[in-house]
Coordinates of C-alpha atoms and ligand atoms in Angstrom, one line a residue:
X1 CA 2.4 -10.8 0.6
X2 CA 3.1 -7.1 0.4
X3 CA 5.6 -5.7 -2.0
X4 CA 7.8 -2.8 -1.1
X5 CA 7.5 0.4 -3.0
X6 CA 11.2 0.4 -3.8
X7 CA 12.6 1.8 -7.0
X8 CA 14.2 -0.6 -9.5
X9 CA 17.6 1.2 -9.7
X10 CA 17.9 1.0 -13.5
X11 CA 14.2 1.6 -13.9
X12 CA 13.1 -1.6 -15.6
X13 CA 9.5 -1.6 -14.9
X14 CA 6.9 -4.3 -15.1
X15 CA 3.6 -2.4 -15.7
X16 CA 0.0 -3.4 -15.5
X17 CA -2.7 -1.1 -17.1
X18 CA -6.3 -1.5 -16.1
X19 CA -8.9 -0.8 -18.8
X20 CA -10.0 -1.9 -22.2
X21 CA -10.8 1.2 -24.4
X22 CA -9.1 3.4 -26.9
X23 CA -7.6 5.5 -24.1
X24 CA -5.9 2.4 -22.6
X25 CA -4.6 1.3 -26.1
X26 CA -3.0 4.7 -26.4
X27 CA -1.5 4.4 -22.9
X28 CA -0.2 0.9 -23.7
X29 CA 1.4 2.1 -27.0
X30 CA 3.1 5.0 -25.2
X31 CA 4.4 2.7 -22.5
X32 CA 5.6 0.1 -25.0
X33 CA 7.8 2.9 -26.6
X34 CA 9.6 3.4 -23.3
X35 CA 13.0 1.8 -22.8
X36 CA 12.0 1.6 -19.1
X37 CA 9.1 -0.7 -19.7
X38 CA 10.4 -4.2 -19.3
X39 CA 7.1 -6.0 -19.2
X40 CA 3.6 -4.8 -20.0
X41 CA 0.2 -6.3 -19.1
X42 CA -3.3 -5.0 -19.6
X43 CA -6.5 -6.2 -17.9
X44 CA -8.7 -6.7 -19.8
X45 CA -7.4 -5.1 -23.0
X46 CA -8.9 -5.5 -26.5
X47 CA -8.1 -6.8 -29.9
X48 CA -5.4 -4.1 -30.5
X49 CA -4.0 -3.9 -27.1
X50 CA -3.2 -7.6 -27.4
X51 CA -0.5 -6.7 -30.0
X52 CA 1.3 -4.3 -27.7
X53 CA 0.8 -5.9 -24.2
X54 CA -0.1 -9.2 -22.7
X55 CA -3.8 -9.2 -22.0
X56 CA -5.0 -10.8 -18.8
X57 CA -8.4 -10.9 -17.2
X58 CA -8.5 -9.7 -13.6
X59 CA -12.1 -9.0 -12.6
X60 CA -11.6 -8.0 -9.0
X61 CA -9.1 -5.9 -7.0
X62 CA -8.0 -9.1 -5.2
X63 CA -7.2 -10.6 -8.6
X64 CA -5.1 -7.6 -9.4
X65 CA -3.3 -7.8 -6.1
X66 CA -2.6 -11.5 -6.6
X67 CA -1.4 -10.9 -10.2
X68 CA 1.0 -8.1 -9.0
X69 CA 2.5 -10.4 -6.5
X70 CA 2.9 -13.3 -9.0
X71 CA 4.3 -11.2 -11.8
X72 CA 6.3 -8.8 -9.6
X73 CA 4.5 -5.7 -11.0
X74 CA 6.3 -2.4 -10.2
X75 CA 3.5 -0.1 -11.3
X76 CA -0.3 -0.3 -11.9
X77 CA -1.9 2.4 -14.1
X78 CA -5.7 2.8 -13.9
X79 CA -7.4 4.1 -17.0
X80 CA -11.2 4.5 -16.4
X81 CA -12.9 6.3 -13.6
X82 CA -15.1 3.5 -12.1
X83 CA -12.2 1.6 -10.4
X84 CA -11.0 4.9 -8.9
X85 CA -14.5 5.7 -7.5
X86 CA -14.7 2.1 -6.3
X87 CA -11.4 2.6 -4.3
X88 CA -9.3 0.1 -6.3
X89 CA -6.2 2.3 -6.1
X90 CA -6.5 2.4 -2.3
X91 CA -6.9 -1.4 -2.1
X92 CA -3.7 -1.8 -4.2
X93 CA -1.8 0.8 -2.2
X94 CA -2.7 -1.0 1.1
X95 CA -0.9 -4.0 -0.3
X96 CA 2.2 -1.9 -1.0
X97 CA 1.6 -1.7 -4.8
X98 CA 2.7 1.4 -6.5
X99 CA -0.3 2.9 -8.4
X100 CA -0.5 5.8 -10.9
X101 CA -4.1 7.0 -10.2
X102 CA -5.9 9.0 -7.6
X103 CA -7.3 7.6 -4.4
X104 CA -11.0 7.2 -3.9
X105 CA -11.0 10.4 -1.8
X106 CA -9.2 12.3 -4.4
X107 CA -11.4 10.9 -7.2
X108 CA -14.3 12.8 -5.5
X109 CA -13.2 15.5 -7.9
X110 CA -14.9 13.5 -10.6
X111 CA -17.4 11.6 -8.6
X112 CA -19.2 14.6 -7.0
X113 CA -19.9 17.9 -8.7
X114 CA -20.8 19.5 -5.4
X115 CA -17.5 18.4 -3.9
X116 CA -15.7 20.0 -6.8
X117 CA -17.7 23.2 -6.3
X118 CA -16.6 23.2 -2.6
X119 CA -13.0 22.8 -3.7
X120 CA -13.5 25.8 -6.1
X121 CA -14.9 27.9 -3.2
X122 CA -12.1 27.0 -0.9
X123 CA -9.3 27.5 -3.4
X124 CA -10.9 30.5 -5.2
X125 CA -11.0 28.6 -8.6
X126 CA -13.1 30.4 -11.3
X127 CA -16.2 28.5 -12.1
X128 CA -19.9 29.1 -12.8
X129 CA -22.0 30.5 -9.9
X130 CA -24.1 27.7 -8.4
X131 CA -26.3 26.2 -5.7
X132 CA -26.1 22.7 -4.5
X133 CA -29.2 21.0 -3.1
X134 CA -30.4 17.8 -1.4
X135 CA -33.9 19.3 -1.0
X136 CA -36.3 19.7 -3.9
X137 CA -38.1 22.7 -2.7
X138 CA -34.9 24.6 -2.0
X139 CA -33.7 23.7 -5.5
X140 CA -36.9 25.0 -7.0
X141 CA -36.7 28.2 -5.0
X142 CA -33.2 28.8 -6.1
X143 CA -34.1 28.1 -9.7
X144 CA -36.8 30.8 -9.5
X145 CA -34.0 33.4 -8.9
X146 CA -32.0 32.4 -11.9
X147 CA -32.0 33.3 -15.6
X148 CA -32.0 31.2 -18.7
X149 CA -30.3 29.1 -20.0
X150 CA -29.6 27.3 -16.8
X151 CA -27.6 24.1 -16.2
X152 CA -28.9 21.3 -14.0
X153 CA -26.5 18.6 -12.9
X154 CA -26.8 15.3 -11.1
X155 CA -24.1 15.4 -8.4
X156 CA -22.7 11.9 -9.1
X157 CA -21.5 9.8 -12.1
X158 CA -24.4 9.4 -14.5
X159 CA -22.7 7.9 -17.6
X160 CA -22.3 11.3 -19.2
X161 CA -26.1 11.9 -19.1
X162 CA -26.4 13.8 -15.9
X163 CA -26.1 17.4 -17.3
X164 CA -29.1 19.2 -18.7
X165 CA -28.8 22.7 -20.2
X166 CA -32.4 23.9 -19.8
X167 CA -33.6 26.6 -22.2
X168 CA -37.0 27.1 -20.4
X169 CA -38.1 27.2 -16.8
X170 CA -40.5 24.4 -17.5
X171 CA -37.6 22.2 -18.7
X172 CA -35.5 23.2 -15.7
X173 CA -38.3 22.5 -13.3
X174 CA -39.1 19.1 -14.7
X175 CA -35.4 18.2 -14.8
X176 CA -35.1 19.0 -11.1
X177 CA -38.2 16.9 -10.3
X178 CA -36.9 14.0 -12.4
X179 CA -33.5 14.1 -10.7
X180 CA -35.0 14.1 -7.2
X181 CA -37.4 11.4 -8.3
X182 CA -34.4 9.2 -8.8
X183 CA -33.7 9.5 -12.5
X184 CA -30.0 8.7 -11.9
X185 CA -30.4 6.8 -8.6
X186 CA -28.1 8.0 -5.8
X187 CA -26.2 10.1 -8.3
X188 CA -29.0 12.6 -8.4
X189 CA -30.0 12.7 -4.7
X190 CA -27.9 15.9 -4.7
X191 CA -28.5 18.3 -7.6
X192 CA -26.2 21.2 -8.6
X193 CA -27.8 24.2 -10.4
X194 CA -25.3 26.5 -12.1
X195 CA -25.2 29.4 -14.5
X196 CA -24.6 28.8 -18.2
X197 CA -21.1 29.7 -19.3
X198 CA -20.4 30.9 -22.8
X199 CA -17.1 30.5 -24.7
X200 CA -15.0 27.8 -26.2
X201 CA -14.7 24.5 -24.4
X202 CA -11.4 22.7 -24.1
X203 CA -10.0 19.7 -22.3
X204 CA -6.9 20.4 -20.3
X205 CA -4.7 17.9 -18.5
X206 CA -2.1 18.1 -15.7
X207 CA 0.1 15.4 -14.4
X208 CA 0.1 15.4 -10.5
X209 CA 2.2 13.7 -7.9
X210 CA 0.3 14.8 -4.8
X211 CA 2.0 18.2 -4.4
X212 CA 3.4 19.2 -7.8
X213 CA 1.5 19.4 -11.0
X214 CA 2.7 20.0 -14.5
X215 CA 0.8 20.7 -17.8
X216 CA 0.0 17.6 -19.8
X217 CA -1.5 19.1 -22.9
X218 CA -4.8 20.2 -24.3
X219 CA -7.4 18.9 -26.8
X220 CA -10.9 19.5 -28.0
X221 CA -13.4 16.8 -28.6
X222 CA -16.7 16.3 -30.5
X223 CA -19.3 14.8 -28.2
X224 CA -22.3 14.6 -30.7
X225 CA -22.7 11.6 -32.8
X226 CA -23.2 13.3 -36.2
X227 CA -21.6 15.8 -38.5
X228 CA -22.1 19.5 -37.7
X229 CA -22.1 18.6 -33.9
X230 CA -25.7 17.3 -34.3
X231 CA -27.4 14.2 -32.8
X232 CA -27.2 12.5 -29.5
X233 CA -24.3 12.9 -27.0
X234 CA -21.6 10.2 -27.1
X235 CA -18.5 9.4 -25.2
X236 CA -16.6 11.4 -27.9
X237 CA -16.5 10.9 -31.7
X238 CA -13.2 12.5 -32.3
X239 CA -10.5 14.9 -31.0
X240 CA -7.7 17.1 -32.0
X241 CA -4.7 18.4 -30.2
X242 CA -3.4 20.8 -29.2
X243 CA -6.5 23.0 -28.7
X244 CA -5.8 25.9 -31.2
X245 CA -7.1 28.4 -28.6
X246 CA -4.2 27.4 -26.2
X247 CA -1.3 29.8 -25.7
X248 CA 1.5 30.2 -23.2
X249 CA -0.3 32.8 -21.2
X250 CA -3.6 30.9 -21.0
X251 CA -1.7 27.8 -19.9
X252 CA 0.0 29.8 -17.1
X253 CA -3.4 31.1 -16.0
X254 CA -5.0 27.6 -16.0
X255 CA -2.1 26.2 -14.0
X256 CA -2.0 29.0 -11.5
X257 CA -5.7 29.6 -11.0
X258 CA -7.2 26.2 -11.5
X259 CA -4.9 23.1 -11.5
X260 CA -2.3 23.9 -8.8
X261 CA -4.9 25.5 -6.4
X262 CA -7.0 22.3 -6.7
X263 CA -3.9 20.1 -6.0
X264 CA -2.9 22.3 -3.1
X265 CA -6.4 22.2 -1.6
X266 CA -6.6 18.4 -1.9
X267 CA -3.1 18.1 -0.2
X268 CA -4.2 20.5 2.5
X269 CA -7.3 18.3 3.2
X270 CA -5.1 15.2 3.6
X271 CA -6.3 13.7 0.4
X272 CA -3.4 14.5 -2.0
X273 CA -4.2 14.2 -5.7
X274 CA -1.9 11.9 -7.6
X275 CA -2.5 11.0 -11.2
X276 CA -4.0 12.8 -14.2
X277 CA -6.2 15.8 -13.4
X278 CA -8.5 16.5 -16.4
X279 CA -10.2 19.9 -16.4
X280 CA -13.1 20.7 -18.7
X281 CA -12.8 24.4 -19.2
X282 CA -14.8 27.2 -20.8
X283 CA -12.5 29.8 -22.3
X284 CA -13.7 33.4 -23.0
X285 CA -11.3 36.2 -23.8
X286 CA -8.3 34.1 -22.7
X287 CA -9.9 33.6 -19.3
X288 CA -10.6 30.0 -18.2
X289 CA -13.6 28.9 -16.1
X290 CA -13.8 25.4 -14.7
X291 CA -16.8 23.3 -15.9
X292 CA -15.7 20.0 -14.3
X293 CA -12.8 17.9 -13.2
X294 CA -12.2 14.3 -14.2
X295 CA -9.8 12.1 -12.3
X296 CA -8.3 10.4 -15.3
X297 CA -7.3 10.8 -19.0
X298 CA -10.0 11.5 -21.5
X299 CA -11.2 9.1 -24.2
X300 CA -10.6 10.0 -27.1
X301 CA -8.4 12.9 -25.9
X302 CA -5.7 10.4 -24.8
X303 CA -5.3 9.1 -28.4
X304 CA -4.3 12.6 -29.7
X305 CA -2.3 13.6 -26.5
X306 CA -0.1 10.5 -26.3
X307 CA 0.4 10.3 -30.1
X308 CA 2.2 13.7 -29.7
X309 CA 4.0 13.0 -26.4
X310 CA 7.7 12.4 -26.8
X311 CA 8.6 12.5 -23.1
X312 CA 8.9 9.0 -21.7
X313 CA 5.4 8.1 -20.4
X314 CA 6.4 5.2 -18.3
X315 CA 9.0 7.3 -16.4
X316 CA 6.4 10.1 -15.9
X317 CA 3.8 7.8 -14.4
X318 CA 6.4 6.1 -12.2
X319 CA 7.7 9.4 -10.8
X320 CA 4.2 10.8 -10.4
X321 CA 3.2 7.7 -8.4
X322 CA 6.3 7.9 -6.2
X323 CA 5.7 11.7 -5.6
X324 CA 9.0 12.6 -7.4
X325 CA 7.7 14.2 -10.6
X326 CA 10.4 16.4 -12.1
X327 CA 9.3 20.0 -12.6
X328 CA 10.0 19.9 -16.3
X329 CA 7.7 20.6 -19.2
X330 CA 6.6 17.7 -21.4
X331 CA 8.1 17.4 -24.9
X332 CA 5.7 17.1 -27.7
X333 CA 5.8 16.4 -31.4
X334 CA 5.2 19.8 -32.9
X335 CA 2.7 18.5 -35.3
X336 CA -1.1 18.5 -34.8
X337 CA -3.0 15.2 -34.1
X338 CA -6.5 14.3 -35.1
X339 CA -8.4 11.2 -34.0
X340 CA -11.5 10.0 -35.9
X341 CA -13.6 7.5 -33.9
X342 CA -15.2 4.7 -35.9
X343 CA -18.3 3.4 -34.1
X344 CA -20.8 0.6 -34.7
X345 CA -23.8 1.9 -36.6
X346 CA -26.6 2.9 -34.2
X347 CA -24.2 4.0 -31.4
X348 CA -24.8 5.6 -28.9
X349 CA -28.1 3.8 -29.0
X350 CA -28.7 0.2 -30.1
X351 CA -26.0 -1.4 -32.3
X352 CA -25.1 -5.0 -33.2
X353 CA -22.0 -6.8 -31.9
X354 CA -19.8 -9.2 -33.7
X355 CA -19.6 -7.4 -37.1
X356 CA -16.3 -8.0 -38.9
X357 CA -13.7 -5.4 -39.7
X358 CA -11.4 -5.9 -42.8
X359 CA -8.3 -4.3 -44.1
X360 CA -7.1 -2.7 -41.0
X361 CA -3.5 -3.5 -41.8
X362 CA -3.5 -1.0 -44.7
X363 CA -4.4 1.9 -42.4
X364 CA -2.0 0.7 -39.8
X365 CA 0.9 0.8 -42.3
X366 CA 0.3 4.4 -43.4
X367 CA 2.9 7.0 -42.4
X368 CA 2.0 9.1 -39.4
X369 CA -1.1 7.1 -38.7
X370 CA -1.8 5.1 -35.6
X371 CA -4.9 2.9 -35.2
X372 CA -6.1 2.6 -31.6
X373 CA -8.6 -0.1 -30.8
X374 CA -11.5 0.3 -28.4
X375 CA -14.4 -2.2 -28.7
X376 CA -12.6 -4.9 -30.7
X377 CA -11.8 -8.5 -30.2
X378 CA -9.9 -11.1 -32.3
X379 CA -11.8 -14.3 -32.6
X380 CA -10.2 -17.8 -32.3
X381 CA -10.0 -18.1 -36.0
X382 CA -8.2 -14.7 -36.3
X383 CA -11.0 -12.4 -37.4
X384 CA -11.2 -8.9 -36.1
X385 CA -14.7 -8.1 -34.8
X386 CA -16.5 -5.1 -33.2
X387 CA -17.9 -5.8 -29.8
X388 CA -18.6 -2.2 -28.6
X389 CA -20.0 1.1 -29.5
X390 CA -16.8 3.0 -30.1
X391 CA -14.6 0.6 -31.9
X392 CA -11.5 2.3 -33.5
X393 CA -9.7 5.6 -33.1
X394 CA -7.9 6.4 -36.3
X395 CA -5.3 9.0 -35.4
X396 CA -2.9 10.9 -37.6
X397 CA -0.2 13.6 -37.3
X398 CA 0.1 16.5 -39.7
X399 CA 2.0 19.8 -40.1
X400 CA -1.4 21.5 -39.8
X401 CA -4.8 20.3 -38.3
X402 CA -6.0 20.1 -41.9
X403 CA -3.2 17.8 -42.9
X404 CA -3.7 15.6 -39.9
X405 CA -7.4 15.5 -40.6
X406 CA -6.9 14.5 -44.3
X407 CA -4.4 11.8 -43.3
X408 CA -6.8 10.4 -40.7
X409 CA -9.7 10.2 -43.2
X410 CA -7.4 8.7 -45.9
X411 CA -6.7 6.0 -43.4
X412 CA -10.4 5.6 -42.4
X413 CA -11.2 5.2 -46.1
X414 CA -9.0 2.1 -46.5
X415 CA -10.9 0.3 -43.7
X416 CA -13.7 -2.1 -44.9
X417 CA -16.3 -2.2 -42.2
X418 CA -19.9 -2.0 -43.5
X419 CA -21.5 -1.9 -40.1
X420 CA -19.4 1.0 -38.9
X421 CA -19.7 4.8 -39.2
X422 CA -17.7 7.9 -38.3
X423 CA -18.2 11.6 -38.5
X424 CA -16.6 13.2 -41.6
X425 CA -15.9 16.6 -40.0
X426 CA -13.7 16.0 -37.0
X427 CA -11.7 19.2 -36.2
X428 CA -13.8 21.4 -38.5
X429 CA -13.8 24.2 -36.0
X430 CA -10.0 24.2 -35.8
X431 CA -9.7 24.1 -39.6
X432 CA -12.2 27.0 -40.0
X433 CA -10.0 29.2 -37.8
X434 CA -6.9 28.8 -40.1
Ligands
AMP69 P1 -20.0 17.9 -17.5 O1 -20.5 16.5 -17.4 O2 -20.0 18.8 -16.3 O3 -18.7 18.1 -18.3 O4 -21.1 18.6 -18.5 C1 -21.3 18.1 -19.8 C2 -21.2 19.2 -20.8 O5 -22.2 20.1 -20.5 C3 -19.9 20.0 -20.8 O6 -18.9 19.4 -21.6 C4 -20.4 21.3 -21.4 O7 -20.4 21.3 -22.8 C5 -21.8 21.4 -20.9 N1 -21.8 22.3 -19.6 C6 -21.7 21.8 -18.4 N2 -21.8 22.9 -17.5 C7 -21.9 24.0 -18.2 C8 -22.1 25.4 -17.9 N3 -22.1 25.8 -16.7 N4 -22.2 26.2 -19.0 C9 -22.2 25.8 -20.2 N5 -22.1 24.5 -20.6 C10 -22.0 23.6 -19.6
LIG70 N1 -14.0 12.6 -23.8 C1 -14.4 13.0 -22.6 C2 -14.1 12.1 -21.5 O1 -13.3 11.2 -21.5 O2 -14.7 12.3 -20.4

């Protein structure tokens, strides 16, 4: 039943997106704008994605393969990291399906911090000095030689909780014990200890086709739940793009010293990197240091990135997947974008599901505002309900970050959702710079 990876000559693509969050809604909307997107499906989607794509439920890789065969899908785009780590892209490729996403081997750049460090060593990528350990005593001995603060990381995926910045040796020691005691299961059977980097943190993206890689924008996010960057860590409570600290020279350095060397090293090892490469970077005095790689777009970074993108996203993904990415810069709306995440009260801890959201159409109809859905569902009787932690990403464009922020909050304020909350200060750092 395999399908050939042959190019539709006029580029009329039937595309399937995998994922159900705000990132995937932004991807679906960007694809829907493309004249090359002839049919658009999403598994499993959400209450908003259902307006822009046909939502289908494909729980297993085999279901995806069968669907691609039935619907003559030309391209599958994978949003979240878990399917990459599970090898879904490889399973699809083995059936001759064209996929925009890294292989399981290439997704090691997200799945294993010690693997990423070994790539940094081999490709001379600037990053924090470190030690990587599978033995508790060796880790504790290394710790004793380090200064504070010190960063302790579970090697594998730990739902965003596997990084501890220890301010005291006691805290560092007990973190190392907890990780080797199985705090994060297999993810912490290897522990990376690294020096603390100071500077300003940004998210930087590159689009890669296995050999080439081109810049795909920058953003900054707010990971803490409450105003003033206080409270528990979350998946991200808001973003803005571009990162104000970015400039042409810095982008050149990031591409030449970090992104392209990583792509070259992966190709050299026979595990070429194809898809989006997302670098978490610390910038100090216009010099970037790599904090981590992710093998996908960020959430909620994608909401601001793709709202600004004017280059055809469908054609980009298609060419990257084929290995024929044109070496041309992206075109962006010159304006700034701000995304304010609305979450269920209680997130990132306990929150209730099924609460009703009213009046979304007012926000949706506002100029230069896009409402991206994450944890939403439309009930059989047509009500919009929240079914997740992060629920909406209210995104606005503006001539300045301040204007984009004001427009985003004006839209937020029209939404009637008593059980929801958002931060009121997204982009404060960028605005304070102006
Ligand atoms: P990671 O999961 O590696 O992105 O780490 C989560 C967060 O911890 C990052 O977004 C940074 O804010 C912080 N972090 C990680 N490593 C370091 C480091 N070496 N120095 C300072 N902050 C770090
Ligand atoms: N917003 C950070 C991430 O997607 O990993």
